[in-house]
Amino acid sequence: MSDFLVYLITGLGTGCGIALIGSGLVLIHRVTRVVNFAQGTFAVVGALTAISLLDTGLPHGLSEVLGVAVAAVVGLLVGVIAIGRRGTSPQAALMVTLGLGILAYAVEVMLWGDQGRSSEGLSGAVTVFGARIQTHYLLIIGVTAAVFAALAGLFGRTDAGKALSACSSNPYAARVVGISVTRMGLIAFAIGGALGGLAGVLLAPMNSMAFDSDVALIINGFAAAVVGSMHHIGRTLAGALFLGVAEAMVAGYGSATYQTVVALGLVLALMIGQAARTHSVVAEAG
Amino acid sequence: MNASQPPRSDVVDVVEVRDLVVRYGAATALDNVSLRVAPGEMVALVGPNGAGKSTLVNTLTGILTPASGSVEVRARIAQVPEGRQMFGDLTVDDNLRLGAWQLRGRGESRRKQRDTSWVYELLPDLVRVRDRKAGGMSGGQQQMVAVGRALMSRPEVLVIDELSLGLAPLIVADLAEHLTELNREQGTAVVLIEQNARLALDLCSRAYVLEAGRIAAEGDSADLAASPDIARAYLGEAQALPAPPDAQDDPGPHDPGPRDRAMADPAPTPGTAGTARGNQDTAVQAARAATREAK
Amino acid sequence: MSAVTSGRERAASQPPGGAGGTGDNEPSDARGPLGARFAGRGRRAGLVAAGAAVAVTLALPPMLTASQLSVYILLALSAMVTVGLSLLMGYAGQVSIGQASFYAIGAYAAGLLSVHGTPPLLALAAAPLIAALFAAAIGGPLLRLRGHHLAFATIALQLILISLLGEADWAGGSVGLQGIPRLSAGGTELGEDIHYAYLAWAAVAVTVLVARNVVTSRAGRGLRALATSETAASASGVPVARYKLAVFTLAAAFAGLAGGIYAFFIGYINPGSFPVLLSIQFLVMAVVGGLGTIWGALLGATAITLIVQFLNDLGSRPGMPASAPSILNYAVYAALLILVVLFLPRGIVPALRDAWQQRRIAGHAGAGTGTAERAEP
């Protein structure tokens, strides 16, 4: 029972990290229709920046915030290159983000070397129902809850959020009412960068971060985003939490080596199921 | 029905287009078109499909750049685009409010700008549906939302591209009445682009007849309507073609049929907006290049 | 044994590239004119160029040093995979970022069979077959996916494959498969690298011929239609799903064959030999050269291999930091991918073809009007 609880909390913590990455993907996709392959990169950049700042003696908190800020700037840069040029199709932009993810490898290896690094998280643990749970996991869960509440507020209540949604709903109409679709896209990339960076700084104490950690992060984030049909942030969160818990359970009760396989297998099945449904709908309509 | 004041020569026109030429690649879409709109005036732009009406609108609103000639818009302009172009995922109220996006007020003035209540007073049919998603509404309701959204930017000139397209006659009559009222009460100038020439001439005081990219005729609506040539060429056609049978519009809530959907969302499939813009730009550049060569 | 290390390092360190830049519309423009050009006098020029290429390819191996030779062999293997990927992406419009999966399957098939006593030649022949069978089996459900979904699914499949291979004791687990014999047929063993060079390039020739035949066949026309518009193709009776699956399978077979040769040449494989970056490398080669063109695939593979080799040499000079080669690799892959996608979206070969075409038209018509008037309405 206490094992179960530990796995559950661990899984929720990991799931929150995945959710932050996935929601960044969804946000960018919603506004620009671009699937951002560099989303995992933001996490790596955010985490490694924060770790370096901690090494220079900056306090916790400030280092993490700066790491997130740097990730947001990187997000903005990725956006400028991927969608800044007129007439770049979403497919082409996808390739560009893939390329930028690789370009980031060069920069990251140059700055931080090719070995994984991790940071000290929130120390201490609490005991709940006989299970020792590291406080850091609770921190991740709390921060993520706050971020998702903020996102819900942004999209549900503010004009800026509505304008972001308007870009994906009808880009032409957005231009007619004077919304700059490109600028909104860049904002989405910056927020996506910040979300990715936040995931990175939160996950860094649990998993060591290396330049190529982005593959696992993006794959998991994409899986969650697929659950949310690349559009719904709430469902993305649910998908991410489920994925995180499922992986933790597989790792805990089975073998850690199969956790990726299980997660990826789930996503594949889900995507193929979704595609089959869409096709049959199209067939009926036609 | 011609509620607007006749144009007065001492008033500066809000829109003035002179010798406008627009080209798409090698094709000339508009050839030497001149047009003016006085404040508070209702002007119709009629002509068959492909005459260049939409090109002219897009030039007015700055989406297209002219190859030569000049376009001067001296007042705030808002567009009701062809096909209504709802933000389908957002509610009617959100759609209206985004109409005020460009107005950059702060504090109290921003609050006023965002206030949609006056639009509901003007278009009371929208009150019932204010919290419904715009994508799921009937064509007539969407057209009202599109008009209301344009009004939210407090325009002095309202450009309406195909008011009646795909809508049942009753709905069109209702919309027309709202427009007249708007024009009378707020003094908003209206440029109405219509294939239904009868409707346009009834509604507006002045009209331009566009044919193959040129102004074929212009003048007072009454004179144009009385001209036998115009009557034969346009009004006859307009009478022979009432609203298409499948455009029967149910004023109550209903799921839009595929046709409505197609009209509500023609251009903006995922990424095409950007691409289309790119193409237009290419076309315009090519047109410019061609102009330079000609000179 | 330097071949081993260079091969392994390559696989592990080559940065990705991406491909797919060209959306669905691209293949269409690229393709339409292509067919027409083959029919005309382009054909003779093509034959001359092909002849020259063959002659150079055959003449090169004896002149190369040992390490150059191993690069030359790996180039041939990359070219085979890229030809298939280029067909898949250019004609069937399917983005695959997991093409190294089939390379791995071919390598493991050949390696396992030969380690367990199957005659090497038979094991090599089995490599493309098994890869193709695998592709045919997963292709049905997988190809229901489109665009970024398919792209992710292909990466996911490769990660699953690597993960499972690492766990599979029968395949050597994460340690890998050692002691793969050298290729031999009828008592003659291919002991020298140069033999593998000729074998690999012969395989490239087979790949190119098969691909050429597919492109110019009736099915090829159907594929072109498919690239232009899936809906239109399906409306005009092209069996879209079957064609897509066929190209997917064919591309897998090419990659499987290349993987088989790789296993025999290197003699040792492990899951780490087939990272996602390898898939991305194939993708960059295909995109840079130009999707849907065989010449583009060959040119892309060659250009990238040469550039990477040059940077490796540069990066491993004394005085350079140990990570310099990989940094340079990543940077150059990324830069090529981004620049080509943004500024030459159809790839180098189609762009060169257009330029050439334009010059000829200009020469005939007198003025350089060709491009200016191509603006779409």
Short mmCIF file of C-alpha atoms in Angstrom, two decimals, chain A:
data_model
loop_
_atom_site.label_atom_id
_atom_site.label_comp_id
_atom_site.label_asym_id
_atom_site.label_seq_id
_atom_site.Cartn_x
_atom_site.Cartn_y
_atom_site.Cartn_z
CA MET A 1 0.00 0.00 0.00
CA SER A 2 2.71 2.45 0.92
CA ASP A 3 4.63 1.36 -2.17
CA PHE A 4 1.58 2.09 -4.21
CA LEU A 5 1.29 5.55 -2.72
CA VAL A 6 4.93 6.31 -3.40
CA TYR A 7 4.57 5.18 -7.01
CA LEU A 8 1.39 7.19 -7.35
CA ILE A 9 2.94 10.42 -6.08
CA THR A 10 6.13 9.84 -8.06
CA GLY A 11 4.01 9.19 -11.12
CA LEU A 12 1.93 12.29 -10.56
CA GLY A 13 5.10 14.34 -10.17
CA THR A 14 6.54 13.03 -13.43
CA GLY A 15 3.12 13.40 -15.02
CA CYS A 16 3.07 17.07 -14.05
CA GLY A 17 6.37 17.60 -15.81
CA ILE A 18 4.99 15.85 -18.87
CA ALA A 19 1.84 17.95 -18.63
CA LEU A 20 3.83 21.18 -18.68
CA ILE A 21 5.64 20.08 -21.82
CA GLY A 22 2.47 18.77 -23.40
CA SER A 23 0.55 21.93 -22.66
CA GLY A 24 3.31 23.96 -24.30
CA LEU A 25 2.98 21.81 -27.39
CA VAL A 26 -0.79 22.21 -27.37
CA LEU A 27 -0.61 25.95 -26.85
CA ILE A 28 1.79 26.44 -29.73
CA HIS A 29 -0.19 24.10 -31.94
CA ARG A 30 -3.46 25.81 -31.09
CA VAL A 31 -2.23 29.19 -32.13
CA THR A 32 0.14 28.36 -34.98
CA ARG A 33 -0.82 24.82 -36.05
CA VAL A 34 2.85 23.96 -35.77
CA VAL A 35 3.93 20.88 -33.86
CA ASN A 36 7.01 22.11 -32.08
CA PHE A 37 9.68 19.43 -32.02
CA ALA A 38 11.91 21.74 -30.01
CA GLN A 39 9.57 21.63 -27.03
CA GLY A 40 11.80 19.19 -25.15
CA THR A 41 14.73 21.47 -25.83
CA PHE A 42 13.12 24.24 -23.78
CA ALA A 43 13.09 21.94 -20.76
CA VAL A 44 16.74 21.02 -21.23
CA VAL A 45 17.78 24.64 -21.67
CA GLY A 46 15.77 25.75 -18.66
CA ALA A 47 17.13 23.00 -16.45
CA LEU A 48 20.77 23.37 -17.48
CA THR A 49 20.64 27.15 -17.13
CA ALA A 50 19.18 26.87 -13.64
CA ILE A 51 21.78 24.29 -12.64
CA SER A 52 24.61 26.50 -13.86
CA LEU A 53 23.23 29.48 -12.00
CA LEU A 54 22.93 27.41 -8.84
CA ASP A 55 26.57 26.43 -9.29
CA THR A 56 27.57 30.08 -9.38
CA GLY A 57 25.98 30.49 -5.98
CA LEU A 58 22.67 32.05 -6.93
CA PRO A 59 19.92 30.98 -4.55
CA HIS A 60 17.21 28.51 -5.31
CA GLY A 61 14.14 30.17 -6.64
CA LEU A 62 15.95 32.93 -8.46
CA SER A 63 18.01 30.41 -10.45
CA GLU A 64 14.92 28.49 -11.44
CA VAL A 65 13.03 31.63 -12.43
CA LEU A 66 15.94 32.76 -14.57
CA GLY A 67 16.13 29.31 -16.13
CA VAL A 68 12.47 29.57 -17.08
CA ALA A 69 13.02 33.06 -18.46
CA VAL A 70 15.90 31.89 -20.63
CA ALA A 71 13.73 29.05 -21.89
CA ALA A 72 11.00 31.55 -22.77
CA VAL A 73 13.49 33.60 -24.77
CA VAL A 74 14.68 30.46 -26.54
CA GLY A 75 11.04 29.68 -27.26
CA LEU A 76 10.57 33.09 -28.78
CA LEU A 77 13.68 32.64 -30.94
CA VAL A 78 12.46 29.26 -32.15
CA GLY A 79 9.15 30.89 -33.00
CA VAL A 80 10.79 33.71 -34.92
CA ILE A 81 12.73 31.28 -37.09
CA ALA A 82 9.92 28.76 -37.48
CA ILE A 83 7.01 31.05 -38.27
CA GLY A 84 8.54 34.48 -38.71
CA ARG A 85 9.04 34.06 -42.42
CA ARG A 86 5.86 34.57 -44.36
CA GLY A 87 4.46 31.58 -46.16
CA THR A 88 6.18 28.94 -44.04
CA SER A 89 3.70 26.07 -43.88
CA PRO A 90 3.12 24.29 -40.58
CA GLN A 91 4.80 21.20 -42.01
CA ALA A 92 7.87 23.17 -42.98
CA ALA A 93 7.83 24.86 -39.59
CA LEU A 94 7.78 21.44 -37.95
CA MET A 95 10.98 20.53 -39.79
CA VAL A 96 12.51 23.85 -38.81
CA THR A 97 11.77 23.22 -35.13
CA LEU A 98 13.31 19.78 -35.50
CA GLY A 99 16.39 21.43 -36.95
CA LEU A 100 16.46 24.00 -34.17
CA GLY A 101 16.28 21.20 -31.62
CA ILE A 102 19.44 19.77 -33.17
CA LEU A 103 21.07 23.17 -33.34
CA ALA A 104 20.41 23.43 -29.63
CA TYR A 105 22.39 20.21 -29.19
CA ALA A 106 25.46 21.94 -30.59
CA VAL A 107 25.03 24.92 -28.30
CA GLU A 108 24.24 22.81 -25.26
CA VAL A 109 27.20 20.51 -25.74
CA MET A 110 29.40 23.52 -26.18
CA LEU A 111 28.13 25.20 -23.01
CA TRP A 112 27.47 22.27 -20.72
CA GLY A 113 29.26 19.25 -22.19
CA ASP A 114 27.55 16.03 -23.06
CA GLN A 115 27.14 14.59 -19.58
CA GLY A 116 23.89 14.65 -17.67
CA ARG A 117 23.57 17.04 -14.75
CA SER A 118 21.00 17.33 -12.07
CA SER A 119 20.18 19.81 -9.38
CA GLU A 120 19.19 19.60 -5.78
CA GLY A 121 15.49 19.83 -5.41
CA LEU A 122 13.48 20.71 -2.40
CA SER A 123 14.95 18.54 0.31
CA GLY A 124 13.05 16.65 2.93
CA ALA A 125 10.24 14.21 2.85
CA VAL A 126 6.88 13.81 4.45
CA THR A 127 5.29 10.59 5.60
CA VAL A 128 1.74 10.02 4.44
CA PHE A 129 -0.04 6.78 5.36
CA GLY A 130 3.30 5.19 6.06
CA ALA A 131 4.75 6.20 2.73
CA ARG A 132 7.81 8.45 2.62
CA ILE A 133 7.20 11.01 -0.05
CA GLN A 134 9.81 13.51 -1.11
CA THR A 135 8.65 17.05 -0.68
CA HIS A 136 9.93 17.92 -4.12
CA TYR A 137 7.18 15.87 -5.73
CA LEU A 138 4.61 17.84 -3.80
CA LEU A 139 6.25 21.06 -5.00
CA ILE A 140 6.00 19.92 -8.62
CA ILE A 141 2.36 19.05 -8.19
CA GLY A 142 1.57 22.35 -6.53
CA VAL A 143 3.37 24.47 -9.12
CA THR A 144 1.76 22.58 -11.96
CA ALA A 145 -1.69 23.02 -10.46
CA ALA A 146 -1.09 26.76 -10.20
CA VAL A 147 0.18 26.96 -13.78
CA PHE A 148 -2.82 25.12 -15.18
CA ALA A 149 -5.16 27.32 -13.21
CA ALA A 150 -3.41 30.33 -14.69
CA LEU A 151 -3.70 28.89 -18.20
CA ALA A 152 -7.39 28.25 -17.67
CA GLY A 153 -7.79 31.84 -16.55
CA LEU A 154 -5.84 33.12 -19.52
CA PHE A 155 -7.91 31.27 -22.10
CA GLY A 156 -11.22 31.44 -20.28
CA ARG A 157 -11.27 35.01 -19.10
CA THR A 158 -8.85 37.34 -20.81
CA ASP A 159 -9.08 39.03 -24.18
CA ALA A 160 -5.50 38.05 -24.87
CA GLY A 161 -6.41 34.41 -24.31
CA LYS A 162 -9.43 34.74 -26.58
CA ALA A 163 -7.25 36.37 -29.21
CA LEU A 164 -4.81 33.46 -28.99
CA SER A 165 -7.70 31.03 -29.47
CA ALA A 166 -9.06 33.14 -32.30
CA CYS A 167 -5.86 32.63 -34.27
CA SER A 168 -6.34 28.90 -34.34
CA SER A 169 -10.11 29.12 -34.75
CA ASN A 170 -10.00 31.31 -37.84
CA PRO A 171 -6.72 32.97 -38.78
CA TYR A 172 -8.31 34.92 -41.60
CA ALA A 173 -10.98 36.38 -39.35
CA ALA A 174 -8.28 37.13 -36.80
CA ARG A 175 -6.53 39.28 -39.36
CA VAL A 176 -9.81 40.96 -40.26
CA VAL A 177 -10.36 42.12 -36.69
CA GLY A 178 -6.77 43.25 -36.47
CA ILE A 179 -5.16 40.45 -34.49
CA SER A 180 -1.62 39.86 -35.69
CA VAL A 181 -1.54 36.12 -36.14
CA THR A 182 2.23 36.05 -36.32
CA ARG A 183 2.65 38.04 -33.15
CA MET A 184 0.19 35.80 -31.34
CA GLY A 185 2.13 32.81 -32.62
CA LEU A 186 5.35 34.26 -31.23
CA ILE A 187 3.67 34.87 -27.89
CA ALA A 188 2.53 31.26 -27.92
CA PHE A 189 6.09 30.13 -28.62
CA ALA A 190 7.39 32.24 -25.75
CA ILE A 191 4.80 30.86 -23.33
CA GLY A 192 5.51 27.38 -24.65
CA GLY A 193 9.20 27.99 -23.97
CA ALA A 194 8.45 29.07 -20.41
CA LEU A 195 6.24 26.02 -19.82
CA GLY A 196 8.96 23.75 -21.16
CA GLY A 197 11.59 25.50 -19.07
CA LEU A 198 9.44 25.13 -15.98
CA ALA A 199 9.11 21.41 -16.65
CA GLY A 200 12.88 21.25 -16.97
CA VAL A 201 13.73 23.00 -13.72
CA LEU A 202 11.12 20.98 -11.85
CA LEU A 203 12.25 17.65 -13.27
CA ALA A 204 16.00 18.27 -13.03
CA PRO A 205 16.31 17.11 -9.40
CA MET A 206 14.62 13.83 -10.27
CA ASN A 207 16.13 13.00 -13.65
CA SER A 208 19.52 14.14 -14.69
CA MET A 209 19.34 16.41 -17.72
CA ALA A 210 21.64 16.05 -20.68
CA PHE A 211 21.47 17.73 -24.07
CA ASP A 212 19.65 14.75 -25.55
CA SER A 213 17.13 14.33 -22.74
CA ASP A 214 14.74 16.23 -24.97
CA VAL A 215 13.77 13.13 -26.96
CA ALA A 216 12.18 11.37 -24.01
CA LEU A 217 10.57 14.60 -22.84
CA ILE A 218 9.07 15.50 -26.18
CA ILE A 219 7.82 11.99 -26.78
CA ASN A 220 6.02 11.92 -23.46
CA GLY A 221 4.74 15.46 -23.88
CA PHE A 222 3.49 14.66 -27.34
CA ALA A 223 1.74 11.59 -26.01
CA ALA A 224 -0.13 13.74 -23.52
CA ALA A 225 -0.91 16.30 -26.20
CA VAL A 226 -2.33 13.55 -28.39
CA VAL A 227 -4.69 12.64 -25.58
CA GLY A 228 -5.79 16.26 -25.72
CA SER A 229 -6.10 16.03 -29.53
CA MET A 230 -3.40 18.72 -29.72
CA HIS A 231 -6.07 21.19 -28.66
CA HIS A 232 -7.47 20.67 -25.17
CA ILE A 233 -5.21 21.67 -22.34
CA GLY A 234 -7.29 20.01 -19.63
CA ARG A 235 -7.32 16.67 -21.40
CA THR A 236 -3.60 17.03 -22.01
CA LEU A 237 -3.11 17.35 -18.26
CA ALA A 238 -5.22 14.26 -17.65
CA GLY A 239 -3.30 12.32 -20.28
CA ALA A 240 0.02 13.39 -18.82
CA LEU A 241 -0.94 12.41 -15.28
CA PHE A 242 -2.17 9.05 -16.47
CA LEU A 243 1.01 8.51 -18.44
CA GLY A 244 3.21 9.50 -15.53
CA VAL A 245 1.40 7.21 -13.10
CA ALA A 246 1.30 4.33 -15.58
CA GLU A 247 5.04 4.63 -16.15
CA ALA A 248 5.73 4.80 -12.43
CA MET A 249 3.60 1.70 -11.81
CA VAL A 250 5.24 -0.23 -14.62
CA ALA A 251 8.63 0.78 -13.31
CA GLY A 252 7.69 0.04 -9.71
CA TYR A 253 5.95 -3.27 -10.08
CA GLY A 254 7.51 -4.41 -13.32
CA SER A 255 10.72 -3.29 -14.88
CA ALA A 256 11.89 0.25 -15.37
CA THR A 257 13.16 -0.69 -18.80
CA TYR A 258 9.66 -1.33 -20.06
CA GLN A 259 8.16 1.93 -18.90
CA THR A 260 8.96 3.73 -22.14
CA VAL A 261 7.70 0.83 -24.19
CA VAL A 262 4.41 0.77 -22.34
CA ALA A 263 3.95 4.52 -22.60
CA LEU A 264 4.82 4.65 -26.26
CA GLY A 265 2.66 1.63 -27.03
CA LEU A 266 -0.29 3.34 -25.35
CA VAL A 267 0.18 6.47 -27.41
CA LEU A 268 0.49 4.58 -30.65
CA ALA A 269 -2.70 2.69 -29.93
CA LEU A 270 -4.43 5.91 -28.99
CA MET A 271 -3.33 7.79 -32.09
CA ILE A 272 -4.31 4.94 -34.37
CA GLY A 273 -7.65 4.70 -32.62
CA GLN A 274 -8.21 8.43 -33.07
CA ALA A 275 -7.24 8.23 -36.72
CA ALA A 276 -9.60 5.33 -37.30
CA ARG A 277 -12.44 7.29 -35.74
CA THR A 278 -11.73 10.38 -37.81
CA HIS A 279 -11.64 8.34 -40.97
CA SER A 280 -14.94 6.70 -40.31
CA VAL A 281 -16.52 10.07 -39.59
CA VAL A 282 -15.15 11.42 -42.84
CA ALA A 283 -16.43 8.38 -44.65
CA GLU A 284 -19.92 8.87 -43.23
CA ALA A 285 -19.94 12.55 -44.08
CA GLY A 286 -18.79 11.88 -47.62
#
